[in-house]
Amino acid sequence: MRSEPDILDRAAELRTEPDVLTRLRAAADTRVVVMREGRVRVADGAVLRVGVESVGEAEWALLGRDGDGAALLLASAPALTASLDSAPEETWLGLRDVGGMLDAHESELFVTAVALSAWLTDAVFCARCGDRLSLQGAGWSRRCAACEIEHFPRTDPAIIVAVESPDGERLLLGANATWRGRMHSCFAGFVEAGESVEDTVRRELLEEVGVRVRDIRYVSSQAWPYPRSLMLGFRAVARDEDVRPDGEEIIDARWLTRAELRTALAGDGPVGLPGPASIARRLIADWCDSHPAPLAEEPPASVVPSGSK
């Protein structure tokens, strides 16, 4: 069954077929996305597909089907592969490099390749007994022959939240210490064991800036494979405007008006904002758009004295 045009068809029904990767690697129309150290080649606004014959040593997995139904494989290549390194270095791009240049389908393909490649590289040995794992499920699972357990790609949930003032006229953004004040963004953190995502929102805001929030509302999510996260985006309302950055993770926090944020989104504002690939920027832009910008006042019509030309 074909997926929607902007959703990657992951061809999950093929994962249980014995030796499916061998069969697909031998098929003439199979295409490959090559991943090297978290980067793929991008050309003309799309993830570059190559033929199987152009790929050397690699870990292989099934990504799904391309738009025309052809099989799409992932080749997670070592850091140095002569046949790949002959490509211009500037065509190898990471997730942050890509920004907003890819459409929804290509972005999902890119992110899936990044996340799956990282898992193939990292999950080589069994976490229980240390024995080497064998690949199964067309690259989507591994099995330990020694203790007979299966391992699957892991996803770590994290929250990110846009906090508005009690009067709804300003948004609270913080500067993380690792950014050295160059950028302000929404507040984020990983979901801890035993927490609901709403509890995580409350805890992170209280820990980082001493703010208590209400009216927590889910907005949207974004795969964020650094190396395996899922960012769950929320809106919330602060109970008061008293802000106390913790001084360790958050070194500055400030309330910004829609006018200030619209200017910042255009690149001329009082603070730097996250790039176009991030859910943080989308949360900020959506909050600004929830109230349309005021129309510029037109100058009064000039009065032409009677008899004048």
PDB file of N, CA and C in Angstrom, residues 160-243:
ATOM      1  N   ILE A 160       9.702  20.397  24.174  1.00  0.00           N
ATOM      2  CA  ILE A 160      10.134  21.765  23.935  1.00  0.00           C
ATOM      3  C   ILE A 160       8.892  22.628  24.018  1.00  0.00           C
ATOM      4  N   VAL A 161       8.968  23.756  24.712  1.00  0.00           N
ATOM      5  CA  VAL A 161       7.751  24.497  25.031  1.00  0.00           C
ATOM      6  C   VAL A 161       7.932  25.995  24.827  1.00  0.00           C
ATOM      7  N   ALA A 162       6.933  26.594  24.177  1.00  0.00           N
ATOM      8  CA  ALA A 162       6.855  28.047  24.038  1.00  0.00           C
ATOM      9  C   ALA A 162       5.964  28.565  25.159  1.00  0.00           C
ATOM     10  N   VAL A 163       6.519  29.384  26.042  1.00  0.00           N
ATOM     11  CA  VAL A 163       5.796  29.869  27.220  1.00  0.00           C
ATOM     12  C   VAL A 163       5.398  31.321  27.001  1.00  0.00           C
ATOM     13  N   GLU A 164       4.101  31.603  27.058  1.00  0.00           N
ATOM     14  CA  GLU A 164       3.632  32.967  26.883  1.00  0.00           C
ATOM     15  C   GLU A 164       3.277  33.589  28.224  1.00  0.00           C
ATOM     16  N   SER A 165       3.283  34.898  28.258  1.00  0.00           N
ATOM     17  CA  SER A 165       2.991  35.647  29.474  1.00  0.00           C
ATOM     18  C   SER A 165       1.521  35.498  29.845  1.00  0.00           C
ATOM     19  N   PRO A 166       1.157  35.789  31.109  1.00  0.00           N
ATOM     20  CA  PRO A 166      -0.243  35.655  31.520  1.00  0.00           C
ATOM     21  C   PRO A 166      -1.210  36.470  30.677  1.00  0.00           C
ATOM     22  N   ASP A 167      -0.752  37.612  30.160  1.00  0.00           N
ATOM     23  CA  ASP A 167      -1.642  38.429  29.326  1.00  0.00           C
ATOM     24  C   ASP A 167      -1.602  38.026  27.849  1.00  0.00           C
ATOM     25  N   GLY A 168      -0.762  37.033  27.495  1.00  0.00           N
ATOM     26  CA  GLY A 168      -0.699  36.541  26.136  1.00  0.00           C
ATOM     27  C   GLY A 168       0.008  37.435  25.152  1.00  0.00           C
ATOM     28  N   GLU A 169       0.733  38.451  25.637  1.00  0.00           N
ATOM     29  CA  GLU A 169       1.340  39.433  24.744  1.00  0.00           C
ATOM     30  C   GLU A 169       2.842  39.252  24.542  1.00  0.00           C
ATOM     31  N   ARG A 170       3.468  38.375  25.327  1.00  0.00           N
ATOM     32  CA  ARG A 170       4.914  38.180  25.204  1.00  0.00           C
ATOM     33  C   ARG A 170       5.257  36.699  25.313  1.00  0.00           C
ATOM     34  N   LEU A 171       6.420  36.349  24.773  1.00  0.00           N
ATOM     35  CA  LEU A 171       6.908  34.977  24.801  1.00  0.00           C
ATOM     36  C   LEU A 171       8.219  34.949  25.572  1.00  0.00           C
ATOM     37  N   LEU A 172       8.393  33.921  26.410  1.00  0.00           N
ATOM     38  CA  LEU A 172       9.616  33.788  27.199  1.00  0.00           C
ATOM     39  C   LEU A 172      10.604  32.893  26.465  1.00  0.00           C
ATOM     40  N   LEU A 173      11.796  33.411  26.207  1.00  0.00           N
ATOM     41  CA  LEU A 173      12.859  32.632  25.569  1.00  0.00           C
ATOM     42  C   LEU A 173      14.104  32.656  26.445  1.00  0.00           C
ATOM     43  N   GLY A 174      14.902  31.607  26.360  1.00  0.00           N
ATOM     44  CA  GLY A 174      16.107  31.522  27.170  1.00  0.00           C
ATOM     45  C   GLY A 174      17.344  31.277  26.335  1.00  0.00           C
ATOM     46  N   ALA A 175      18.485  31.672  26.877  1.00  0.00           N
ATOM     47  CA  ALA A 175      19.782  31.450  26.232  1.00  0.00           C
ATOM     48  C   ALA A 175      20.530  30.367  26.992  1.00  0.00           C
ATOM     49  N   ASN A 176      20.780  29.249  26.332  1.00  0.00           N
ATOM     50  CA  ASN A 176      21.528  28.160  26.929  1.00  0.00           C
ATOM     51  C   ASN A 176      23.001  28.536  27.056  1.00  0.00           C
ATOM     52  N   ALA A 177      23.643  28.056  28.100  1.00  0.00           N
ATOM     53  CA  ALA A 177      25.047  28.402  28.336  1.00  0.00           C
ATOM     54  C   ALA A 177      25.943  27.957  27.185  1.00  0.00           C
ATOM     55  N   THR A 178      25.606  26.842  26.531  1.00  0.00           N
ATOM     56  CA  THR A 178      26.446  26.357  25.438  1.00  0.00           C
ATOM     57  C   THR A 178      26.396  27.275  24.226  1.00  0.00           C
ATOM     58  N   TRP A 179      25.346  28.121  24.118  1.00  0.00           N
ATOM     59  CA  TRP A 179      25.236  29.050  22.986  1.00  0.00           C
ATOM     60  C   TRP A 179      25.971  30.355  23.248  1.00  0.00           C
ATOM     61  N   ARG A 180      26.410  30.571  24.493  1.00  0.00           N
ATOM     62  CA  ARG A 180      27.170  31.775  24.867  1.00  0.00           C
ATOM     63  C   ARG A 180      26.429  33.065  24.502  1.00  0.00           C
ATOM     64  N   GLY A 181      25.131  33.038  24.689  1.00  0.00           N
ATOM     65  CA  GLY A 181      24.339  34.243  24.479  1.00  0.00           C
ATOM     66  C   GLY A 181      24.048  34.591  23.040  1.00  0.00           C
ATOM     67  N   ARG A 182      24.481  33.746  22.083  1.00  0.00           N
ATOM     68  CA  ARG A 182      24.283  34.074  20.667  1.00  0.00           C
ATOM     69  C   ARG A 182      22.858  33.821  20.206  1.00  0.00           C
ATOM     70  N   MET A 183      22.095  33.018  20.973  1.00  0.00           N
ATOM     71  CA  MET A 183      20.772  32.640  20.516  1.00  0.00           C
ATOM     72  C   MET A 183      19.849  32.443  21.705  1.00  0.00           C
ATOM     73  N   HIS A 184      18.583  32.817  21.533  1.00  0.00           N
ATOM     74  CA  HIS A 184      17.536  32.542  22.509  1.00  0.00           C
ATOM     75  C   HIS A 184      16.525  31.590  21.859  1.00  0.00           C
ATOM     76  N   SER A 185      15.979  30.693  22.666  1.00  0.00           N
ATOM     77  CA  SER A 185      15.067  29.705  22.104  1.00  0.00           C
ATOM     78  C   SER A 185      14.033  29.305  23.144  1.00  0.00           C
ATOM     79  N   CYS A 186      13.148  28.397  22.741  1.00  0.00           N
ATOM     80  CA  CYS A 186      12.178  27.810  23.660  1.00  0.00           C
ATOM     81  C   CYS A 186      12.912  26.881  24.631  1.00  0.00           C
ATOM     82  N   PHE A 187      12.216  26.480  25.667  1.00  0.00           N
ATOM     83  CA  PHE A 187      12.831  25.645  26.700  1.00  0.00           C
ATOM     84  C   PHE A 187      12.576  24.174  26.405  1.00  0.00           C
ATOM     85  N   ALA A 188      13.599  23.349  26.613  1.00  0.00           N
ATOM     86  CA  ALA A 188      13.510  21.939  26.228  1.00  0.00           C
ATOM     87  C   ALA A 188      14.189  21.064  27.266  1.00  0.00           C
ATOM     88  N   GLY A 189      13.817  19.795  27.261  1.00  0.00           N
ATOM     89  CA  GLY A 189      14.449  18.840  28.155  1.00  0.00           C
ATOM     90  C   GLY A 189      13.938  17.437  27.901  1.00  0.00           C
ATOM     91  N   PHE A 190      14.691  16.444  28.345  1.00  0.00           N
ATOM     92  CA  PHE A 190      14.308  15.051  28.144  1.00  0.00           C
ATOM     93  C   PHE A 190      13.292  14.605  29.185  1.00  0.00           C
ATOM     94  N   VAL A 191      12.398  13.725  28.757  1.00  0.00           N
ATOM     95  CA  VAL A 191      11.430  13.112  29.664  1.00  0.00           C
ATOM     96  C   VAL A 191      12.173  12.095  30.532  1.00  0.00           C
ATOM     97  N   GLU A 192      12.015  12.223  31.845  1.00  0.00           N
ATOM     98  CA  GLU A 192      12.681  11.306  32.760  1.00  0.00           C
ATOM     99  C   GLU A 192      11.785  10.106  33.080  1.00  0.00           C
ATOM    100  N   ALA A 193      12.387   9.071  33.621  1.00  0.00           N
ATOM    101  CA  ALA A 193      11.649   7.859  33.966  1.00  0.00           C
ATOM    102  C   ALA A 193      10.496   8.190  34.907  1.00  0.00           C
ATOM    103  N   GLY A 194       9.308   7.677  34.587  1.00  0.00           N
ATOM    104  CA  GLY A 194       8.150   7.884  35.443  1.00  0.00           C
ATOM    105  C   GLY A 194       7.408   9.177  35.224  1.00  0.00           C
ATOM    106  N   GLU A 195       7.843  10.017  34.282  1.00  0.00           N
ATOM    107  CA  GLU A 195       7.193  11.296  34.032  1.00  0.00           C
ATOM    108  C   GLU A 195       6.215  11.213  32.867  1.00  0.00           C
ATOM    109  N   SER A 196       5.142  11.987  32.958  1.00  0.00           N
ATOM    110  CA  SER A 196       4.350  12.278  31.773  1.00  0.00           C
ATOM    111  C   SER A 196       5.021  13.453  31.073  1.00  0.00           C
ATOM    112  N   VAL A 197       4.668  13.696  29.817  1.00  0.00           N
ATOM    113  CA  VAL A 197       5.281  14.817  29.115  1.00  0.00           C
ATOM    114  C   VAL A 197       4.853  16.148  29.743  1.00  0.00           C
ATOM    115  N   GLU A 198       3.629  16.208  30.289  1.00  0.00           N
ATOM    116  CA  GLU A 198       3.191  17.432  30.951  1.00  0.00           C
ATOM    117  C   GLU A 198       4.005  17.693  32.219  1.00  0.00           C
ATOM    118  N   ASP A 199       4.317  16.616  32.957  1.00  0.00           N
ATOM    119  CA  ASP A 199       5.167  16.766  34.138  1.00  0.00           C
ATOM    120  C   ASP A 199       6.546  17.273  33.750  1.00  0.00           C
ATOM    121  N   THR A 200       7.048  16.803  32.615  1.00  0.00           N
ATOM    122  CA  THR A 200       8.365  17.261  32.157  1.00  0.00           C
ATOM    123  C   THR A 200       8.342  18.742  31.833  1.00  0.00           C
ATOM    124  N   VAL A 201       7.283  19.210  31.179  1.00  0.00           N
ATOM    125  CA  VAL A 201       7.145  20.642  30.888  1.00  0.00           C
ATOM    126  C   VAL A 201       7.209  21.438  32.183  1.00  0.00           C
ATOM    127  N   ARG A 202       6.423  21.036  33.165  1.00  0.00           N
ATOM    128  CA  ARG A 202       6.393  21.769  34.442  1.00  0.00           C
ATOM    129  C   ARG A 202       7.760  21.755  35.118  1.00  0.00           C
ATOM    130  N   ARG A 203       8.398  20.577  35.166  1.00  0.00           N
ATOM    131  CA  ARG A 203       9.690  20.459  35.854  1.00  0.00           C
ATOM    132  C   ARG A 203      10.767  21.277  35.174  1.00  0.00           C
ATOM    133  N   GLU A 204      10.868  21.177  33.841  1.00  0.00           N
ATOM    134  CA  GLU A 204      11.934  21.888  33.136  1.00  0.00           C
ATOM    135  C   GLU A 204      11.831  23.400  33.326  1.00  0.00           C
ATOM    136  N   LEU A 205      10.622  23.945  33.223  1.00  0.00           N
ATOM    137  CA  LEU A 205      10.462  25.396  33.393  1.00  0.00           C
ATOM    138  C   LEU A 205      10.789  25.826  34.812  1.00  0.00           C
ATOM    139  N   LEU A 206      10.401  25.020  35.787  1.00  0.00           N
ATOM    140  CA  LEU A 206      10.681  25.360  37.173  1.00  0.00           C
ATOM    141  C   LEU A 206      12.175  25.266  37.466  1.00  0.00           C
ATOM    142  N   GLU A 207      12.834  24.239  36.937  1.00  0.00           N
ATOM    143  CA  GLU A 207      14.262  24.061  37.182  1.00  0.00           C
ATOM    144  C   GLU A 207      15.100  25.126  36.476  1.00  0.00           C
ATOM    145  N   GLU A 208      14.754  25.432  35.225  1.00  0.00           N
ATOM    146  CA  GLU A 208      15.620  26.284  34.416  1.00  0.00           C
ATOM    147  C   GLU A 208      15.414  27.774  34.663  1.00  0.00           C
ATOM    148  N   VAL A 209      14.166  28.193  34.871  1.00  0.00           N
ATOM    149  CA  VAL A 209      13.910  29.637  35.041  1.00  0.00           C
ATOM    150  C   VAL A 209      12.962  29.956  36.182  1.00  0.00           C
ATOM    151  N   GLY A 210      12.623  28.971  37.020  1.00  0.00           N
ATOM    152  CA  GLY A 210      11.776  29.230  38.179  1.00  0.00           C
ATOM    153  C   GLY A 210      10.359  29.650  37.844  1.00  0.00           C
ATOM    154  N   VAL A 211       9.854  29.233  36.691  1.00  0.00           N
ATOM    155  CA  VAL A 211       8.522  29.645  36.235  1.00  0.00           C
ATOM    156  C   VAL A 211       7.550  28.469  36.364  1.00  0.00           C
ATOM    157  N   ARG A 212       6.392  28.735  36.963  1.00  0.00           N
ATOM    158  CA  ARG A 212       5.320  27.753  37.020  1.00  0.00           C
ATOM    159  C   ARG A 212       4.360  28.020  35.865  1.00  0.00           C
ATOM    160  N   VAL A 213       3.888  26.958  35.218  1.00  0.00           N
ATOM    161  CA  VAL A 213       3.069  27.125  34.022  1.00  0.00           C
ATOM    162  C   VAL A 213       1.720  26.420  34.174  1.00  0.00           C
ATOM    163  N   ARG A 214       0.777  26.856  33.362  1.00  0.00           N
ATOM    164  CA  ARG A 214      -0.559  26.256  33.311  1.00  0.00           C
ATOM    165  C   ARG A 214      -0.966  26.135  31.836  1.00  0.00           C
ATOM    166  N   ASP A 215      -2.123  25.570  31.602  1.00  0.00           N
ATOM    167  CA  ASP A 215      -2.693  25.467  30.254  1.00  0.00           C
ATOM    168  C   ASP A 215      -1.691  24.879  29.256  1.00  0.00           C
ATOM    169  N   ILE A 216      -1.099  23.754  29.608  1.00  0.00           N
ATOM    170  CA  ILE A 216      -0.131  23.078  28.729  1.00  0.00           C
ATOM    171  C   ILE A 216      -0.888  22.429  27.580  1.00  0.00           C
ATOM    172  N   ARG A 217      -0.450  22.718  26.364  1.00  0.00           N
ATOM    173  CA  ARG A 217      -1.153  22.219  25.185  1.00  0.00           C
ATOM    174  C   ARG A 217      -0.155  21.695  24.158  1.00  0.00           C
ATOM    175  N   TYR A 218      -0.383  20.456  23.716  1.00  0.00           N
ATOM    176  CA  TYR A 218       0.473  19.872  22.680  1.00  0.00           C
ATOM    177  C   TYR A 218       0.230  20.563  21.342  1.00  0.00           C
ATOM    178  N   VAL A 219       1.321  20.813  20.589  1.00  0.00           N
ATOM    179  CA  VAL A 219       1.217  21.486  19.295  1.00  0.00           C
ATOM    180  C   VAL A 219       1.625  20.554  18.149  1.00  0.00           C
ATOM    181  N   SER A 220       2.857  20.057  18.169  1.00  0.00           N
ATOM    182  CA  SER A 220       3.352  19.197  17.097  1.00  0.00           C
ATOM    183  C   SER A 220       4.649  18.542  17.550  1.00  0.00           C
ATOM    184  N   SER A 221       5.174  17.632  16.717  1.00  0.00           N
ATOM    185  CA  SER A 221       6.420  16.950  17.061  1.00  0.00           C
ATOM    186  C   SER A 221       7.394  17.001  15.903  1.00  0.00           C
ATOM    187  N   GLN A 222       8.640  16.683  16.211  1.00  0.00           N
ATOM    188  CA  GLN A 222       9.673  16.652  15.176  1.00  0.00           C
ATOM    189  C   GLN A 222      10.727  15.627  15.549  1.00  0.00           C
ATOM    190  N   ALA A 223      11.016  14.723  14.615  1.00  0.00           N
ATOM    191  CA  ALA A 223      12.140  13.807  14.820  1.00  0.00           C
ATOM    192  C   ALA A 223      13.414  14.627  14.919  1.00  0.00           C
ATOM    193  N   TRP A 224      14.243  14.322  15.899  1.00  0.00           N
ATOM    194  CA  TRP A 224      15.429  15.124  16.159  1.00  0.00           C
ATOM    195  C   TRP A 224      16.587  14.177  16.483  1.00  0.00           C
ATOM    196  N   PRO A 225      17.169  13.553  15.459  1.00  0.00           N
ATOM    197  CA  PRO A 225      18.140  12.482  15.692  1.00  0.00           C
ATOM    198  C   PRO A 225      19.538  12.965  16.061  1.00  0.00           C
ATOM    199  N   TYR A 226      19.649  13.458  17.309  1.00  0.00           N
ATOM    200  CA  TYR A 226      20.968  13.830  17.838  1.00  0.00           C
ATOM    201  C   TYR A 226      21.300  12.992  19.073  1.00  0.00           C
ATOM    202  N   PRO A 227      21.408  11.673  19.000  1.00  0.00           N
ATOM    203  CA  PRO A 227      21.251  10.910  17.748  1.00  0.00           C
ATOM    204  C   PRO A 227      19.884  10.259  17.574  1.00  0.00           C
ATOM    205  N   ARG A 228      18.975  10.321  18.595  1.00  0.00           N
ATOM    206  CA  ARG A 228      17.766   9.482  18.496  1.00  0.00           C
ATOM    207  C   ARG A 228      16.597  10.093  19.271  1.00  0.00           C
ATOM    208  N   SER A 229      16.402  11.373  19.200  1.00  0.00           N
ATOM    209  CA  SER A 229      15.355  12.013  19.985  1.00  0.00           C
ATOM    210  C   SER A 229      14.104  12.283  19.165  1.00  0.00           C
ATOM    211  N   LEU A 230      12.983  12.407  19.875  1.00  0.00           N
ATOM    212  CA  LEU A 230      11.733  12.883  19.311  1.00  0.00           C
ATOM    213  C   LEU A 230      11.306  14.079  20.134  1.00  0.00           C
ATOM    214  N   MET A 231      11.262  15.259  19.504  1.00  0.00           N
ATOM    215  CA  MET A 231      10.895  16.486  20.193  1.00  0.00           C
ATOM    216  C   MET A 231       9.384  16.669  20.127  1.00  0.00           C
ATOM    217  N   LEU A 232       8.753  16.797  21.286  1.00  0.00           N
ATOM    218  CA  LEU A 232       7.314  17.005  21.392  1.00  0.00           C
ATOM    219  C   LEU A 232       7.082  18.469  21.755  1.00  0.00           C
ATOM    220  N   GLY A 233       6.463  19.206  20.846  1.00  0.00           N
ATOM    221  CA  GLY A 233       6.317  20.647  21.018  1.00  0.00           C
ATOM    222  C   GLY A 233       5.025  21.030  21.731  1.00  0.00           C
ATOM    223  N   PHE A 234       5.140  21.969  22.677  1.00  0.00           N
ATOM    224  CA  PHE A 234       4.003  22.405  23.480  1.00  0.00           C
ATOM    225  C   PHE A 234       3.929  23.934  23.540  1.00  0.00           C
ATOM    226  N   ARG A 235       2.741  24.414  23.887  1.00  0.00           N
ATOM    227  CA  ARG A 235       2.534  25.794  24.320  1.00  0.00           C
ATOM    228  C   ARG A 235       2.078  25.752  25.775  1.00  0.00           C
ATOM    229  N   ALA A 236       2.435  26.759  26.557  1.00  0.00           N
ATOM    230  CA  ALA A 236       1.993  26.857  27.943  1.00  0.00           C
ATOM    231  C   ALA A 236       1.917  28.330  28.321  1.00  0.00           C
ATOM    232  N   VAL A 237       1.221  28.604  29.406  1.00  0.00           N
ATOM    233  CA  VAL A 237       1.058  29.969  29.901  1.00  0.00           C
ATOM    234  C   VAL A 237       1.708  30.070  31.275  1.00  0.00           C
ATOM    235  N   ALA A 238       2.535  31.089  31.481  1.00  0.00           N
ATOM    236  CA  ALA A 238       3.185  31.298  32.769  1.00  0.00           C
ATOM    237  C   ALA A 238       2.167  31.794  33.795  1.00  0.00           C
ATOM    238  N   ARG A 239       2.315  31.365  35.033  1.00  0.00           N
ATOM    239  CA  ARG A 239       1.421  31.827  36.093  1.00  0.00           C
ATOM    240  C   ARG A 239       1.776  33.234  36.555  1.00  0.00           C
ATOM    241  N   ASP A 240       3.050  33.606  36.397  1.00  0.00           N
ATOM    242  CA  ASP A 240       3.471  34.974  36.687  1.00  0.00           C
ATOM    243  C   ASP A 240       4.685  35.284  35.834  1.00  0.00           C
ATOM    244  N   GLU A 241       5.204  36.499  35.923  1.00  0.00           N
ATOM    245  CA  GLU A 241       6.290  36.927  35.039  1.00  0.00           C
ATOM    246  C   GLU A 241       7.650  36.952  35.716  1.00  0.00           C
ATOM    247  N   ASP A 242       7.729  36.462  36.947  1.00  0.00           N
ATOM    248  CA  ASP A 242       9.001  36.430  37.664  1.00  0.00           C
ATOM    249  C   ASP A 242       9.878  35.337  37.075  1.00  0.00           C
ATOM    250  N   VAL A 243      11.041  35.714  36.576  1.00  0.00           N
ATOM    251  CA  VAL A 243      11.938  34.777  35.898  1.00  0.00           C
ATOM    252  C   VAL A 243      13.284  34.753  36.602  1.00  0.00           C
TER     253      VAL A 243
END
